[in-house]
Amino acid sequence: MENWFARYGLTILATFIICGWIFVWFMHLLALFHGKRSLHKKVDHDSLKESPLPGVSIIKPLVGIDQNLFSNMESFFLLNYPKFEVLFCVQDEKDAAIIYVNRLLEKYPKVDARLFIGGIKVGVNPKINNMQPAYVGSKYELVLISDAGIKMEEDTLLDMVHSMKDDVALVHQMPFVCDRKGFPAVLEKVYFGTAHARIYLSADFLRINCPTGMSALMRKKLLDDVGGIAAFGQYLAEDFFFARSFTDRGWKLRISSQPAWQNSYTADIETFQNRITRWAKLRIAMIPHMILLEPLSECFVLGAMASWAISYLSQIDPFAVYLFHILLWFLLDYTLLLIIQKSNLPFSKIDFVIAWLLRELFALVLFARALWEPDIHWRAGTYKLKWGGIAEEVKSKL
């Protein structure tokens, strides 16, 4: 047995690594193709408005304020859509966001908008609890859940409804970010335009459950059939389970041609890294095999393994392979970012190089932190995740 492994084991391992390496390059190309094909499509919105359009209830959960919140919320009052309502949700009656909401209600009295304060506890998920009164009070057949940090273009809602075909239950927007100043904003744009976009776009093309809940348009009746959003209050990653509920019943998911323009103020890199770590914890709990697959698919780790495997089978210089791997990965990421941005980048190529290197170098560190500290600190609570994504709140000790 030992002789067999010495003779064939490493060859099989090297072959397996190269197959995985090729598959990751396939994902790169798939993301480029799907991004070019699906994003920023030209749609004749005037012709869309000539036919009857369904009403949309927009639910906006709010907590706290930042310097971009007012303009983000105001963009929903300026939507070019014939029939919609905006339902703001605030858990705490002392939340400063209430002042902004009231200003907008006074500024745009003709827009159908309401404020719900207090929430209803239906589970451990604070976002679901906050949105529950607005969901119960919503009156239209389509529901758009949109996070506080999202800024909309005038035609975004038309674009999303256009994608809601008869066999589609959920239309989601690929997360991206607005142009903002400061290096933390550069790092966010590079992350969402490269590593995150590659997985998101390729998964969407392969019809794998990938929607995020920051901007998702859904059929309310299909949610009501399973108990409304309250039925998902036991999960922190409610967006994943919304989508799975639809696909399990044979419905389809579609991506909007416009990305979700995140426009929250990012004060520092640590805040951004904490957010990425929290998402990693959710993925680990919901999809346990990601514990192995995710770190092995990172650029530097995969490149090192592929360099060894190729040199073992072909005697090619592993250092040359490694340099080729990193350079090609870098160029494909930059190309993907340009496709998603569809305009000049608001930072220099040097800024991109630095942000890209930081993202790749810290990826394993953040993933290790997610494994080492599995509890999730989100909003005002701390939560423990069980396998399958079910969450329970951790009570603080007095």
CSV table of C-alpha atoms in Angstrom, one decimal:
chain,number,residue,atom,x,y,z
A,1,MET,CA,0.0,0.0,0.0
A,2,GLU,CA,2.8,2.4,0.9
A,3,ASN,CA,4.6,1.6,-2.4
A,4,TRP,CA,1.3,2.2,-4.3
A,5,PHE,CA,0.8,5.6,-2.7
A,6,ALA,CA,4.4,6.6,-3.2
A,7,ARG,CA,4.1,5.6,-6.9
A,8,TYR,CA,0.6,6.9,-7.7
A,9,GLY,CA,-0.8,8.9,-4.7
A,10,LEU,CA,1.1,12.2,-5.5
A,11,THR,CA,0.2,11.9,-9.1
A,12,ILE,CA,-3.5,11.5,-8.3
A,13,LEU,CA,-3.3,14.4,-5.9
A,14,ALA,CA,-1.5,16.7,-8.4
A,15,THR,CA,-4.1,15.8,-11.1
A,16,PHE,CA,-6.9,16.6,-8.7
A,17,ILE,CA,-5.4,20.0,-7.8
A,18,ILE,CA,-5.0,20.9,-11.5
A,19,CYS,CA,-8.6,20.0,-12.2
A,20,GLY,CA,-9.7,22.3,-9.4
A,21,TRP,CA,-7.4,25.0,-10.7
A,22,ILE,CA,-8.9,24.7,-14.2
A,23,PHE,CA,-12.4,24.9,-12.7
A,24,VAL,CA,-11.6,28.1,-10.9
A,25,TRP,CA,-10.4,29.7,-14.2
A,26,PHE,CA,-13.7,28.5,-15.7
A,27,MET,CA,-15.5,30.5,-12.9
A,28,HIS,CA,-13.4,33.6,-13.8
A,29,LEU,CA,-14.4,33.4,-17.5
A,30,LEU,CA,-18.0,32.6,-16.6
A,31,ALA,CA,-18.2,35.7,-14.4
A,32,LEU,CA,-16.8,37.9,-17.2
A,33,PHE,CA,-19.2,36.4,-19.7
A,34,HIS,CA,-22.3,36.6,-17.4
A,35,GLY,CA,-21.4,40.1,-16.2
A,36,LYS,CA,-20.9,41.4,-19.8
A,37,ARG,CA,-24.2,39.8,-20.9
A,38,SER,CA,-26.4,40.6,-17.9
A,39,LEU,CA,-25.3,43.9,-16.4
A,40,HIS,CA,-26.1,47.4,-17.6
A,41,LYS,CA,-28.4,46.1,-20.4
A,42,LYS,CA,-30.3,48.8,-22.3
A,43,VAL,CA,-34.0,48.4,-21.6
A,44,ASP,CA,-36.7,50.5,-23.2
A,45,HIS,CA,-38.3,51.7,-20.0
A,46,ASP,CA,-40.9,53.9,-21.7
A,47,SER,CA,-42.4,51.0,-23.5
A,48,LEU,CA,-42.5,49.1,-20.2
A,49,LYS,CA,-44.6,51.8,-18.6
A,50,GLU,CA,-47.2,51.6,-21.4
A,51,SER,CA,-48.4,48.2,-20.1
A,52,PRO,CA,-49.9,47.7,-16.6
A,53,LEU,CA,-47.2,47.3,-14.0
A,54,PRO,CA,-47.7,45.6,-10.6
A,55,GLY,CA,-47.5,47.7,-7.5
A,56,VAL,CA,-44.4,47.4,-5.3
A,57,SER,CA,-44.1,47.7,-1.5
A,58,ILE,CA,-40.6,48.8,-0.7
A,59,ILE,CA,-39.6,47.9,2.9
A,60,LYS,CA,-36.6,49.9,4.3
A,61,PRO,CA,-35.3,48.6,7.6
A,62,LEU,CA,-33.3,51.3,9.4
A,63,VAL,CA,-31.0,51.4,12.4
A,64,GLY,CA,-28.9,54.5,13.2
A,65,ILE,CA,-27.6,57.1,10.7
A,66,ASP,CA,-24.5,57.9,8.7
A,67,GLN,CA,-23.7,60.9,6.5
A,68,ASN,CA,-25.1,59.2,3.3
A,69,LEU,CA,-28.4,57.9,4.8
A,70,PHE,CA,-30.6,60.9,3.9
A,71,SER,CA,-29.6,60.9,0.2
A,72,ASN,CA,-29.9,57.1,0.0
A,73,MET,CA,-33.5,57.2,1.4
A,74,GLU,CA,-34.4,60.2,-0.8
A,75,SER,CA,-33.5,58.2,-4.0
A,76,PHE,CA,-36.5,56.0,-3.3
A,77,PHE,CA,-38.8,59.1,-3.3
A,78,LEU,CA,-37.5,59.9,-6.8
A,79,LEU,CA,-38.2,56.5,-8.5
A,80,ASN,CA,-39.7,56.6,-12.0
A,81,TYR,CA,-42.4,54.0,-11.3
A,82,PRO,CA,-46.2,54.4,-11.5
A,83,LYS,CA,-47.3,52.5,-8.3
A,84,PHE,CA,-45.2,51.9,-5.2
A,85,GLU,CA,-45.1,52.6,-1.5
A,86,VAL,CA,-42.1,53.1,0.7
A,87,LEU,CA,-42.4,51.6,4.2
A,88,PHE,CA,-39.7,52.6,6.7
A,89,CYS,CA,-39.0,50.5,9.7
A,90,VAL,CA,-37.3,51.6,12.9
A,91,GLN,CA,-37.0,49.3,16.0
A,92,ASP,CA,-36.1,52.0,18.6
A,93,GLU,CA,-38.4,55.0,19.0
A,94,LYS,CA,-35.2,57.1,19.9
A,95,ASP,CA,-33.4,56.1,16.7
A,96,ALA,CA,-32.0,59.2,14.9
A,97,ALA,CA,-33.1,57.8,11.6
A,98,ILE,CA,-36.7,58.8,12.5
A,99,ILE,CA,-35.8,62.5,12.0
A,100,TYR,CA,-34.5,61.8,8.5
A,101,VAL,CA,-37.7,59.9,7.6
A,102,ASN,CA,-40.0,62.6,8.9
A,103,ARG,CA,-38.1,65.2,6.8
A,104,LEU,CA,-38.6,63.2,3.7
A,105,LEU,CA,-42.3,62.6,4.4
A,106,GLU,CA,-42.7,66.4,4.7
A,107,LYS,CA,-40.6,67.1,1.6
A,108,TYR,CA,-42.4,64.6,-0.6
A,109,PRO,CA,-46.1,64.5,0.6
A,110,LYS,CA,-47.3,63.0,-2.7
A,111,VAL,CA,-45.2,59.9,-2.4
A,112,ASP,CA,-47.0,57.0,-0.6
A,113,ALA,CA,-44.7,56.5,2.4
A,114,ARG,CA,-45.1,55.4,6.0
A,115,LEU,CA,-43.0,54.9,9.1
A,116,PHE,CA,-43.3,51.9,11.4
A,117,ILE,CA,-41.7,52.1,14.8
A,118,GLY,CA,-41.2,49.2,17.3
A,119,GLY,CA,-41.1,46.1,15.3
A,120,ILE,CA,-42.6,42.7,16.3
A,121,LYS,CA,-40.5,39.9,17.7
A,122,VAL,CA,-41.1,36.8,15.6
A,123,GLY,CA,-37.6,35.3,15.9
A,124,VAL,CA,-34.0,36.0,16.6
A,125,ASN,CA,-33.3,37.9,13.4
A,126,PRO,CA,-33.5,41.6,14.4
A,127,LYS,CA,-33.9,42.7,10.7
A,128,ILE,CA,-37.0,40.4,10.3
A,129,ASN,CA,-38.4,41.7,13.6
A,130,ASN,CA,-37.9,45.3,12.5
A,131,MET,CA,-39.6,44.7,9.1
A,132,GLN,CA,-42.5,42.6,10.3
A,133,PRO,CA,-45.1,45.4,10.9
A,134,ALA,CA,-44.3,46.9,7.5
A,135,TYR,CA,-44.6,43.5,5.8
A,136,VAL,CA,-48.0,42.9,7.4
A,137,GLY,CA,-49.1,46.4,6.4
A,138,SER,CA,-47.8,46.2,2.8
A,139,LYS,CA,-50.5,46.4,0.2
A,140,TYR,CA,-48.9,45.4,-3.2
A,141,GLU,CA,-48.2,42.0,-4.8
A,142,LEU,CA,-44.5,42.6,-5.1
A,143,VAL,CA,-42.2,43.3,-2.0
A,144,LEU,CA,-38.8,44.9,-2.4
A,145,ILE,CA,-36.6,44.5,0.7
A,146,SER,CA,-33.9,47.2,0.5
A,147,ASP,CA,-31.2,47.9,3.1
A,148,ALA,CA,-30.6,51.4,4.4
A,149,GLY,CA,-27.3,51.7,2.6
A,150,ILE,CA,-28.7,51.2,-0.9
A,151,LYS,CA,-29.0,54.1,-3.3
A,152,MET,CA,-31.4,53.7,-6.3
A,153,GLU,CA,-31.3,55.1,-9.8
A,154,GLU,CA,-34.6,56.5,-11.1
A,155,ASP,CA,-35.2,53.5,-13.4
A,156,THR,CA,-33.9,50.7,-11.0
A,157,LEU,CA,-37.3,49.6,-9.9
A,158,LEU,CA,-38.5,49.4,-13.5
A,159,ASP,CA,-35.5,47.4,-14.4
A,160,MET,CA,-36.1,44.9,-11.5
A,161,VAL,CA,-39.8,44.5,-12.3
A,162,HIS,CA,-38.9,43.9,-16.0
A,163,SER,CA,-36.9,40.9,-14.9
A,164,MET,CA,-39.8,39.5,-12.8
A,165,LYS,CA,-41.1,37.1,-15.5
A,166,ASP,CA,-44.1,34.8,-14.9
A,167,ASP,CA,-41.8,31.9,-13.7
A,168,VAL,CA,-39.6,34.1,-11.5
A,169,ALA,CA,-40.2,34.5,-7.8
A,170,LEU,CA,-37.2,36.7,-6.8
A,171,VAL,CA,-35.2,39.3,-8.6
A,172,HIS,CA,-31.9,40.3,-6.9
A,173,GLN,CA,-29.3,42.9,-7.5
A,174,MET,CA,-25.6,42.0,-7.5
A,175,PRO,CA,-23.9,43.9,-4.6
A,176,PHE,CA,-21.6,46.7,-5.7
A,177,VAL,CA,-20.7,50.1,-4.3
A,178,CYS,CA,-21.0,53.8,-5.3
A,179,ASP,CA,-17.9,55.9,-6.0
A,180,ARG,CA,-16.8,57.4,-2.7
A,181,LYS,CA,-13.7,59.0,-1.3
A,182,GLY,CA,-11.1,57.3,0.9
A,183,PHE,CA,-9.1,54.1,0.8
A,184,PRO,CA,-11.7,52.0,2.7
A,185,ALA,CA,-14.1,52.8,-0.1
A,186,VAL,CA,-11.5,51.7,-2.7
A,187,LEU,CA,-11.1,48.4,-0.8
A,188,GLU,CA,-14.9,47.8,-0.8
A,189,LYS,CA,-15.2,48.5,-4.5
A,190,VAL,CA,-12.3,46.2,-5.3
A,191,TYR,CA,-13.8,43.4,-3.1
A,192,PHE,CA,-17.3,43.6,-4.5
A,193,GLY,CA,-16.1,44.1,-8.1
A,194,THR,CA,-13.7,41.1,-8.1
A,195,ALA,CA,-13.7,38.3,-5.5
A,196,HIS,CA,-17.4,38.7,-4.5
A,197,ALA,CA,-18.6,39.4,-8.1
A,198,ARG,CA,-16.8,36.4,-9.5
A,199,ILE,CA,-18.6,34.0,-7.1
A,200,TYR,CA,-21.9,35.9,-7.4
A,201,LEU,CA,-22.1,36.0,-11.2
A,202,SER,CA,-20.8,32.5,-11.8
A,203,ALA,CA,-23.2,31.1,-9.2
A,204,ASP,CA,-26.1,33.0,-10.7
A,205,PHE,CA,-25.3,31.7,-14.2
A,206,LEU,CA,-25.2,28.1,-12.8
A,207,ARG,CA,-28.5,28.7,-11.0
A,208,ILE,CA,-26.9,28.2,-7.6
A,209,ASN,CA,-28.6,30.0,-4.7
A,210,CYS,CA,-26.6,33.3,-4.3
A,211,PRO,CA,-29.0,36.3,-3.8
A,212,THR,CA,-28.2,38.7,-1.0
A,213,GLY,CA,-31.0,40.4,0.9
A,214,MET,CA,-29.7,43.9,0.6
A,215,SER,CA,-31.9,44.5,-2.5
A,216,ALA,CA,-34.4,41.7,-3.4
A,217,LEU,CA,-37.8,41.9,-5.2
A,218,MET,CA,-40.1,39.0,-4.3
A,219,ARG,CA,-43.7,37.8,-4.9
A,220,LYS,CA,-45.5,38.4,-1.6
A,221,LYS,CA,-48.0,35.6,-2.1
A,222,LEU,CA,-45.3,33.1,-2.3
A,223,LEU,CA,-43.9,34.4,1.0
A,224,ASP,CA,-47.4,34.4,2.5
A,225,ASP,CA,-47.8,30.7,1.5
A,226,VAL,CA,-45.0,29.7,3.8
A,227,GLY,CA,-45.9,32.1,6.7
A,228,GLY,CA,-44.5,35.4,5.5
A,229,ILE,CA,-41.1,36.8,6.4
A,230,ALA,CA,-41.8,35.7,10.0
A,231,ALA,CA,-41.3,32.1,9.0
A,232,PHE,CA,-37.6,33.0,8.4
A,233,GLY,CA,-37.0,34.8,11.7
A,234,GLN,CA,-35.0,31.8,13.1
A,235,TYR,CA,-32.2,32.5,10.5
A,236,LEU,CA,-29.8,35.4,10.3
A,237,ALA,CA,-29.2,34.8,6.6
A,238,GLU,CA,-32.8,35.2,5.7
A,239,ASP,CA,-32.0,36.0,2.1
A,240,PHE,CA,-30.5,32.6,1.5
A,241,PHE,CA,-33.6,30.9,2.9
A,242,PHE,CA,-36.0,33.2,1.0
A,243,ALA,CA,-34.4,32.0,-2.2
A,244,ARG,CA,-34.2,28.4,-1.2
A,245,SER,CA,-37.9,28.5,-0.3
A,246,PHE,CA,-38.7,29.6,-3.9
A,247,THR,CA,-36.4,27.2,-5.7
A,248,ASP,CA,-37.7,24.3,-3.7
A,249,ARG,CA,-41.1,25.0,-5.1
A,250,GLY,CA,-39.9,25.2,-8.7
A,251,TRP,CA,-39.6,29.0,-9.0
A,252,LYS,CA,-36.7,30.7,-10.7
A,253,LEU,CA,-34.4,33.5,-9.5
A,254,ARG,CA,-33.1,36.3,-11.8
A,255,ILE,CA,-30.5,39.0,-11.5
A,256,SER,CA,-31.3,42.6,-12.3
A,257,SER,CA,-29.2,44.3,-15.0
A,258,GLN,CA,-28.4,47.1,-12.5
A,259,PRO,CA,-26.2,46.3,-9.5
A,260,ALA,CA,-27.1,47.2,-6.0
A,261,TRP,CA,-25.4,50.6,-5.3
A,262,GLN,CA,-24.3,50.4,-1.7
A,263,ASN,CA,-23.6,53.9,-0.4
A,264,SER,CA,-23.1,53.6,3.3
A,265,TYR,CA,-20.3,55.6,4.8
A,266,THR,CA,-17.3,53.4,5.5
A,267,ALA,CA,-15.2,55.0,8.1
A,268,ASP,CA,-12.4,52.4,8.4
A,269,ILE,CA,-11.1,49.2,7.0
A,270,GLU,CA,-11.9,47.3,10.2
A,271,THR,CA,-15.6,47.9,9.8
A,272,PHE,CA,-15.5,46.5,6.3
A,273,GLN,CA,-13.4,43.4,7.5
A,274,ASN,CA,-15.9,42.7,10.3
A,275,ARG,CA,-18.7,42.7,7.8
A,276,ILE,CA,-16.8,40.2,5.5
A,277,THR,CA,-16.0,38.0,8.5
A,278,ARG,CA,-19.7,37.9,9.6
A,279,TRP,CA,-20.7,36.8,6.1
A,280,ALA,CA,-18.0,34.0,6.2
A,281,LYS,CA,-19.5,32.8,9.5
A,282,LEU,CA,-22.9,32.5,7.9
A,283,ARG,CA,-21.5,30.6,4.9
A,284,ILE,CA,-19.7,28.2,7.1
A,285,ALA,CA,-22.9,27.4,9.1
A,286,MET,CA,-25.1,27.1,6.1
A,287,ILE,CA,-22.7,25.3,3.7
A,288,PRO,CA,-20.2,23.4,5.9
A,289,HIS,CA,-18.1,22.1,3.1
A,290,MET,CA,-17.0,25.8,2.5
A,291,ILE,CA,-14.6,25.2,5.4
A,292,LEU,CA,-12.4,23.4,3.0
A,293,LEU,CA,-13.3,24.8,-0.4
A,294,GLU,CA,-13.2,28.5,0.3
A,295,PRO,CA,-9.6,28.9,1.6
A,296,LEU,CA,-8.3,26.5,-1.1
A,297,SER,CA,-9.9,28.6,-3.8
A,298,GLU,CA,-8.1,31.8,-2.8
A,299,CYS,CA,-5.6,33.2,-5.3
A,300,PHE,CA,-2.3,32.7,-3.4
A,301,VAL,CA,-3.2,29.3,-1.8
A,302,LEU,CA,-4.5,27.8,-5.1
A,303,GLY,CA,-1.6,29.2,-7.0
A,304,ALA,CA,0.9,27.6,-4.7
A,305,MET,CA,-0.8,24.2,-4.9
A,306,ALA,CA,-1.2,24.4,-8.7
A,307,SER,CA,2.5,25.4,-9.1
A,308,TRP,CA,3.6,22.4,-7.2
A,309,ALA,CA,1.1,20.1,-9.1
A,310,ILE,CA,2.2,21.3,-12.5
A,311,SER,CA,5.9,21.1,-11.7
A,312,TYR,CA,5.5,17.6,-10.3
A,313,LEU,CA,3.8,16.3,-13.4
A,314,SER,CA,5.7,18.3,-16.1
A,315,GLN,CA,8.9,19.6,-14.5
A,316,ILE,CA,8.0,23.2,-15.3
A,317,ASP,CA,9.5,25.8,-13.0
A,318,PRO,CA,6.9,26.2,-10.2
A,319,PHE,CA,8.0,29.9,-9.6
A,320,ALA,CA,7.2,30.7,-13.2
A,321,VAL,CA,3.8,29.0,-12.9
A,322,TYR,CA,3.1,30.9,-9.7
A,323,LEU,CA,3.9,34.3,-11.3
A,324,PHE,CA,1.8,33.5,-14.3
A,325,HIS,CA,-1.1,32.4,-12.0
A,326,ILE,CA,-1.1,35.6,-10.0
A,327,LEU,CA,-0.7,37.9,-13.0
A,328,LEU,CA,-3.5,36.3,-14.9
A,329,TRP,CA,-5.8,36.3,-11.8
A,330,PHE,CA,-5.0,40.0,-11.3
A,331,LEU,CA,-5.8,40.9,-14.9
A,332,LEU,CA,-9.0,39.0,-15.0
A,333,ASP,CA,-10.1,40.6,-11.7
A,334,TYR,CA,-9.3,44.1,-13.1
A,335,THR,CA,-11.3,43.3,-16.3
A,336,LEU,CA,-14.3,42.1,-14.2
A,337,LEU,CA,-14.2,45.3,-12.1
A,338,LEU,CA,-14.3,47.4,-15.3
A,339,ILE,CA,-17.3,45.5,-16.6
A,340,ILE,CA,-19.2,46.1,-13.4
A,341,GLN,CA,-18.2,49.7,-13.0
A,342,LYS,CA,-18.9,50.5,-16.7
A,343,SER,CA,-17.2,53.9,-16.3
A,344,ASN,CA,-13.8,55.2,-15.3
A,345,LEU,CA,-12.7,53.9,-11.9
A,346,PRO,CA,-12.6,56.7,-9.3
A,347,PHE,CA,-9.1,55.7,-8.2
A,348,SER,CA,-5.7,55.0,-9.8
A,349,LYS,CA,-4.2,51.7,-10.9
A,350,ILE,CA,-1.8,51.9,-8.0
A,351,ASP,CA,-4.7,52.1,-5.6
A,352,PHE,CA,-6.2,49.1,-7.3
A,353,VAL,CA,-3.0,47.1,-6.9
A,354,ILE,CA,-2.7,47.9,-3.2
A,355,ALA,CA,-6.4,47.2,-2.5
A,356,TRP,CA,-6.3,43.9,-4.5
A,357,LEU,CA,-3.2,42.7,-2.6
A,358,LEU,CA,-4.7,43.6,0.7
A,359,ARG,CA,-7.9,41.7,-0.1
A,360,GLU,CA,-6.1,38.6,-1.2
A,361,LEU,CA,-3.6,38.7,1.6
A,362,PHE,CA,-6.2,39.1,4.3
A,363,ALA,CA,-8.7,36.6,2.9
A,364,LEU,CA,-7.3,33.7,4.8
A,365,VAL,CA,-6.8,35.8,8.0
A,366,LEU,CA,-10.5,36.8,8.0
A,367,PHE,CA,-11.6,33.2,7.2
A,368,ALA,CA,-9.5,31.9,10.1
A,369,ARG,CA,-11.1,34.5,12.4
A,370,ALA,CA,-14.6,33.4,11.3
A,371,LEU,CA,-13.6,29.8,12.3
A,372,TRP,CA,-12.0,30.8,15.6
A,373,GLU,CA,-14.7,33.2,16.7
A,374,PRO,CA,-18.0,31.6,15.4
A,375,ASP,CA,-20.4,33.8,17.3
A,376,ILE,CA,-21.8,36.7,15.3
A,377,HIS,CA,-22.1,40.2,16.7
A,378,TRP,CA,-24.7,42.0,14.7
A,379,ARG,CA,-26.5,45.2,15.5
A,380,ALA,CA,-27.2,45.1,19.3
A,381,GLY,CA,-27.1,41.3,19.7
A,382,THR,CA,-24.7,38.3,19.8
A,383,TYR,CA,-25.8,35.1,18.1
A,384,LYS,CA,-24.6,31.5,17.9
A,385,LEU,CA,-25.1,29.7,14.6
A,386,LYS,CA,-26.0,26.0,14.4
A,387,TRP,CA,-25.4,23.8,11.4
A,388,GLY,CA,-28.0,24.6,8.8
A,389,GLY,CA,-28.0,28.3,9.6
A,390,ILE,CA,-30.5,28.3,12.5
A,391,ALA,CA,-29.5,31.0,15.0
A,392,GLU,CA,-30.0,31.5,18.7
A,393,GLU,CA,-29.3,34.7,20.6
A,394,VAL,CA,-26.5,34.5,23.2
A,395,LYS,CA,-27.7,36.2,26.4
A,396,SER,CA,-25.0,38.4,28.0
A,397,LYS,CA,-23.9,37.6,31.5
A,398,LEU,CA,-24.7,40.3,34.2
